[in-house]
mmCIF file of C-alpha atoms in Angstrom:
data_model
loop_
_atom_site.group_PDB
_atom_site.id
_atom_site.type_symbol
_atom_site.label_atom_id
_atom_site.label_comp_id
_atom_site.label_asym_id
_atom_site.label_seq_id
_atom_site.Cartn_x
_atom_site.Cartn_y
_atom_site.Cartn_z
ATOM 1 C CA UNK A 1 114.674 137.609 73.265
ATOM 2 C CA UNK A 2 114.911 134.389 71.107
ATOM 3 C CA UNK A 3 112.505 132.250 69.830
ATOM 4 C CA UNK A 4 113.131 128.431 69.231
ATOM 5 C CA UNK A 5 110.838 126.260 67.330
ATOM 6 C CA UNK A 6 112.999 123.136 67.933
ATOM 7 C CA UNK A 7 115.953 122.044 69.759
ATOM 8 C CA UNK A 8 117.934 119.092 68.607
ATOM 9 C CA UNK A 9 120.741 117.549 70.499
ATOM 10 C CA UNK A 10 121.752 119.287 73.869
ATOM 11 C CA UNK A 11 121.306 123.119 74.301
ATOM 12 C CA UNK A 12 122.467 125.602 77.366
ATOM 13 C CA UNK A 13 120.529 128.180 77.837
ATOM 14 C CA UNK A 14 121.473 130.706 80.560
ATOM 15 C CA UNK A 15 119.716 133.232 82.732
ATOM 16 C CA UNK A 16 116.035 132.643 83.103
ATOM 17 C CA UNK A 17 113.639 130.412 80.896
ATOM 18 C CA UNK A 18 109.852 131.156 80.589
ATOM 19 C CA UNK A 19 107.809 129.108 78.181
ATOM 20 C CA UNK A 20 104.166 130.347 77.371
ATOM 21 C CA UNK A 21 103.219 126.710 76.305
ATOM 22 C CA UNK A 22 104.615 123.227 76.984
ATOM 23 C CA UNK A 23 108.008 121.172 77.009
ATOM 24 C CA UNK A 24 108.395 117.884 75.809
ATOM 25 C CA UNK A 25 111.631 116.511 76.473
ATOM 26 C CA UNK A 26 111.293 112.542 75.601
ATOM 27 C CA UNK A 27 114.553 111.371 77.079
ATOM 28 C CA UNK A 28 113.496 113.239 80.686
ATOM 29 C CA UNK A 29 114.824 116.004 82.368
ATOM 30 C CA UNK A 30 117.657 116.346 84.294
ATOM 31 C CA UNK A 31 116.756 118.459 88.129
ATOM 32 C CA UNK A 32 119.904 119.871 89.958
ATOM 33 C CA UNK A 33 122.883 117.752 87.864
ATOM 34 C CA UNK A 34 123.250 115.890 84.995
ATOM 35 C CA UNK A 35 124.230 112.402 86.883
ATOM 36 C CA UNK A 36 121.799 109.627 86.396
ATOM 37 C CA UNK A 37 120.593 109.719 89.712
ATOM 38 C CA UNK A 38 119.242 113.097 88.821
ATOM 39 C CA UNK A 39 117.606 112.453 85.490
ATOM 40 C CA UNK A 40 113.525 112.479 86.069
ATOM 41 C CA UNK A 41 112.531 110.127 82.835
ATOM 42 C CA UNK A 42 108.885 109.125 84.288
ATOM 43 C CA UNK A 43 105.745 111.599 85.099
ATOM 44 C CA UNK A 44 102.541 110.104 85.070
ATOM 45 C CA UNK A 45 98.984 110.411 86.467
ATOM 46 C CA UNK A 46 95.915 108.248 85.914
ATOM 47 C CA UNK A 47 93.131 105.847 87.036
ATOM 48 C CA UNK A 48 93.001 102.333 87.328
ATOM 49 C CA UNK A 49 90.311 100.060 88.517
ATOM 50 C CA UNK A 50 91.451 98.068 91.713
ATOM 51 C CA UNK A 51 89.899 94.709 91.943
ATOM 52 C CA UNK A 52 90.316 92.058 94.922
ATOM 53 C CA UNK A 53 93.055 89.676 94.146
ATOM 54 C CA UNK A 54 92.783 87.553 97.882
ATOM 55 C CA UNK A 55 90.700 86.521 100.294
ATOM 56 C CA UNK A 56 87.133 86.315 98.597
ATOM 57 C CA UNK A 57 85.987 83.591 96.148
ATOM 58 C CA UNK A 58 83.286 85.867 94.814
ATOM 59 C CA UNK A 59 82.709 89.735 94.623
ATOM 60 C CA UNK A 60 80.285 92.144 93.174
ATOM 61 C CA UNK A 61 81.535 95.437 93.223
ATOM 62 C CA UNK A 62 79.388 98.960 93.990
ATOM 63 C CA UNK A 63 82.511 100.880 93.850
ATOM 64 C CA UNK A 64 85.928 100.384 92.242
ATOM 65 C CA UNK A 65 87.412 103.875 92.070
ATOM 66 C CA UNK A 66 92.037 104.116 92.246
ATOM 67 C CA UNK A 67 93.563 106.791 90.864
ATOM 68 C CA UNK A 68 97.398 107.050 90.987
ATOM 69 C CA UNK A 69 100.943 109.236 90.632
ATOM 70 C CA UNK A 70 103.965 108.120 89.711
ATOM 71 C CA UNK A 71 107.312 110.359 90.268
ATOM 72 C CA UNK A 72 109.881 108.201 88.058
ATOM 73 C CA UNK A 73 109.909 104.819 90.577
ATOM 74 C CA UNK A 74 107.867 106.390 93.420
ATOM 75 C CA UNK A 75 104.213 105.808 93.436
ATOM 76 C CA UNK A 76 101.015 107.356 95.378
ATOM 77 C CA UNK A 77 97.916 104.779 95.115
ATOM 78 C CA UNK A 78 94.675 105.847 96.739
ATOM 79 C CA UNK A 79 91.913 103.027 96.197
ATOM 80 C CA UNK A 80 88.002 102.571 97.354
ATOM 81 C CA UNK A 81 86.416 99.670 97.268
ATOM 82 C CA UNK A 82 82.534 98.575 98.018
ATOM 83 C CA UNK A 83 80.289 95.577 97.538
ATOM 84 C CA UNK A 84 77.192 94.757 96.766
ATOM 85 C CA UNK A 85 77.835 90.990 97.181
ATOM 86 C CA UNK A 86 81.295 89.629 98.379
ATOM 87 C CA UNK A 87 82.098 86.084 99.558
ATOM 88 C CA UNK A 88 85.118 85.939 101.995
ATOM 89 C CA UNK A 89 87.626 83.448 102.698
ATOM 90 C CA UNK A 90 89.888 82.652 105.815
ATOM 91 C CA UNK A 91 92.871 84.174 103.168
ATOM 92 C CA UNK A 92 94.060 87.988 103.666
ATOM 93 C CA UNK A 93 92.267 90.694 102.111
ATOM 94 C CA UNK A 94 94.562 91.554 98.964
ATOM 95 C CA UNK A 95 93.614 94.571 96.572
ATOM 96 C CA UNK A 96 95.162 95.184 93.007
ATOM 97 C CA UNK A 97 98.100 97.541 92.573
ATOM 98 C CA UNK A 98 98.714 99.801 89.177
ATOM 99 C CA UNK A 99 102.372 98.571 88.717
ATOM 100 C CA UNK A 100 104.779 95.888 90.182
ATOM 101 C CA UNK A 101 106.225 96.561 93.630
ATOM 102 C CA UNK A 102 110.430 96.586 93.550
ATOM 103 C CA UNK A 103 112.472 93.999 94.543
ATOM 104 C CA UNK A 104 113.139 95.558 98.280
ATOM 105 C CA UNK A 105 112.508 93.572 101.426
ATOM 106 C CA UNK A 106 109.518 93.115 102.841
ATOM 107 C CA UNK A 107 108.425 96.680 103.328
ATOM 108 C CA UNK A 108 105.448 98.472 105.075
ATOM 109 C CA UNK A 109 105.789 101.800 103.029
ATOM 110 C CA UNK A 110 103.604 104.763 103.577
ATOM 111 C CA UNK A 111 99.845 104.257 104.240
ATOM 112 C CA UNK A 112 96.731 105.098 105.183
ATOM 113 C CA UNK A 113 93.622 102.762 105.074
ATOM 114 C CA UNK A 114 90.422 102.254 106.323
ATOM 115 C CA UNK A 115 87.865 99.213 106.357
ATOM 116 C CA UNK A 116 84.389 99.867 107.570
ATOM 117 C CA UNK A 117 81.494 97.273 108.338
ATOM 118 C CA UNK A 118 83.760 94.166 109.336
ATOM 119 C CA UNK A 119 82.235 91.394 110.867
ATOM 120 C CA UNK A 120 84.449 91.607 113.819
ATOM 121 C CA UNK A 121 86.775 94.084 115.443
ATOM 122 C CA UNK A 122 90.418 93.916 114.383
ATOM 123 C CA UNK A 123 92.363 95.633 116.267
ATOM 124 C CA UNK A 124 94.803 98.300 114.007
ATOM 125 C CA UNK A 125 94.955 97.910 110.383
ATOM 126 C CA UNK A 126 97.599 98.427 107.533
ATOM 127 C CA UNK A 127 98.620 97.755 104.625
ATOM 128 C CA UNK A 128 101.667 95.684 103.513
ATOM 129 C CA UNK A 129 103.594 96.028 100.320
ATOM 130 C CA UNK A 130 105.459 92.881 99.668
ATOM 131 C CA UNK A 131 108.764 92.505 96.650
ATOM 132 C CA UNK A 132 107.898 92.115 93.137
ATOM 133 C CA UNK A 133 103.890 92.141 93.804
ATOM 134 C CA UNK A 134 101.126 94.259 91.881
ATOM 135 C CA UNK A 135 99.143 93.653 94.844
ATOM 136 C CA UNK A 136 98.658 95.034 98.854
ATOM 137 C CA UNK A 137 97.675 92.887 101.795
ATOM 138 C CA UNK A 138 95.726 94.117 104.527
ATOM 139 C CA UNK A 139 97.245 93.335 107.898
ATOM 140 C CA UNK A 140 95.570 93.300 111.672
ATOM 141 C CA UNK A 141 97.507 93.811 114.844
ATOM 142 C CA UNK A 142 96.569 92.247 117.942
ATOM 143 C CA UNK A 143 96.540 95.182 120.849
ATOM 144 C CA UNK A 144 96.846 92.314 123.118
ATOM 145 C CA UNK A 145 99.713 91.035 121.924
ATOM 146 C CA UNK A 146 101.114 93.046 119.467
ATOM 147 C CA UNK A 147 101.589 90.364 116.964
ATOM 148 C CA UNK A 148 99.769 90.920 113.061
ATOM 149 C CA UNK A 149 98.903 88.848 110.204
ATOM 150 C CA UNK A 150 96.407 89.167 107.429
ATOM 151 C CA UNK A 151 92.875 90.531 107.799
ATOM 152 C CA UNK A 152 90.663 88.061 106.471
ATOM 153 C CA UNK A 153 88.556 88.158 103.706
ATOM 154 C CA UNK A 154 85.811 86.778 106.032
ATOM 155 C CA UNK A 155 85.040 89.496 107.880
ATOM 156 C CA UNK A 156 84.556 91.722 104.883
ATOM 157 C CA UNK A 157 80.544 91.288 104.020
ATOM 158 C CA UNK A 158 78.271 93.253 102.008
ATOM 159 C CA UNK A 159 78.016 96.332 103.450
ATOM 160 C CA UNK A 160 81.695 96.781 103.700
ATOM 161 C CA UNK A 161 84.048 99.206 102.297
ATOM 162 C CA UNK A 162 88.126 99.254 102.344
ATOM 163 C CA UNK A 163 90.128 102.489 101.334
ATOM 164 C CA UNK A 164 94.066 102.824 101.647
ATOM 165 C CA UNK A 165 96.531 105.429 100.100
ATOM 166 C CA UNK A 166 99.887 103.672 99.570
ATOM 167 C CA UNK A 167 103.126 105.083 98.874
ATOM 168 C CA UNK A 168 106.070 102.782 97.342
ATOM 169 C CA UNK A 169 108.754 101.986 95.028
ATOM 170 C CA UNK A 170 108.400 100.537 91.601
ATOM 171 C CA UNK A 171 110.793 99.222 89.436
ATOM 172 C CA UNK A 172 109.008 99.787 86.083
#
């Protein structure tokens, strides 16, 4: 067996590794090559608070809880929102995002969301990730006709609530 207290510069080491402790490797790790498009240079985990960016001229928040993980560019949002006072507008309901979408076309990504106590039905809802935003817009889609645009910030009132996960690409 041998022990290393430090490693400078690169090192092979064959056979099996086990570490009773952690690794720090500041210039990230490299998973199943040593191309660039295998280097994994970004793990992080945290909170954030998510505010409304669109479609309300006034809130007062109950609840503000987001939490996120970010896999070098890819990152999982989850986000709840409630109000204890909350002025809509005809604008699309638009929640705060913990980093800067990527420059990709207009993209739906992965999601999962749920609005309770709207004023009116709304047929489905999503969310939409748009290029180079730090934000989310909820969307509507007509059953009727299939068409969707933005769920406005008017039918979100006092007793409402609005929840997504999101999965998408950053750039930072």
């Amino acid at each position: 067996s041998t022990t290393l207290a430090d490693v400078n510069g690169p090192a092979d080491i064959s056979g099996d590794l086990t570490v009773d402790g952690s690794i720090t490797a500041s210039g990230g790790i490299y998973l199943g090559g040593t191309g660039s498009d295998h280097l994994l240079s970004d793990y992080e985990e945290g909170s954030y608070t998510p505010v409304v960016v669109g479609g309300a001229s006034a809130v007062t928040y109950v609840l503000q809880n987001g939490h996120y993980t970010k896999v070098g560019a890819l990152v999982q949002v989850s986000f709840s929102l409630s109000f204890s006072s909350f002025t809509g507008t005809s604008t699309s309901l638009r929640v705060s995002l913990p980093f800067v979408t990527s420059n990709h076309v207009d993209t739906y990504g992965q999601q999962h969301c749920l609005c309770d106590n709207l004023t009116t039905a709304s047929g489905a809802l999503g969310v939409q990730i748009q290029p180079n935003e730090s934000r989310c817009i909820f969307i509507t889609n007509s059953h009727s006709t299939g068409a969707h645009g933005g769920l406005a910030g008017s039918v979100v009132t006092v007793n409402s609530s609005v929840r997504a996960t999101v999965v998408y690409q950053t750039s930072a």
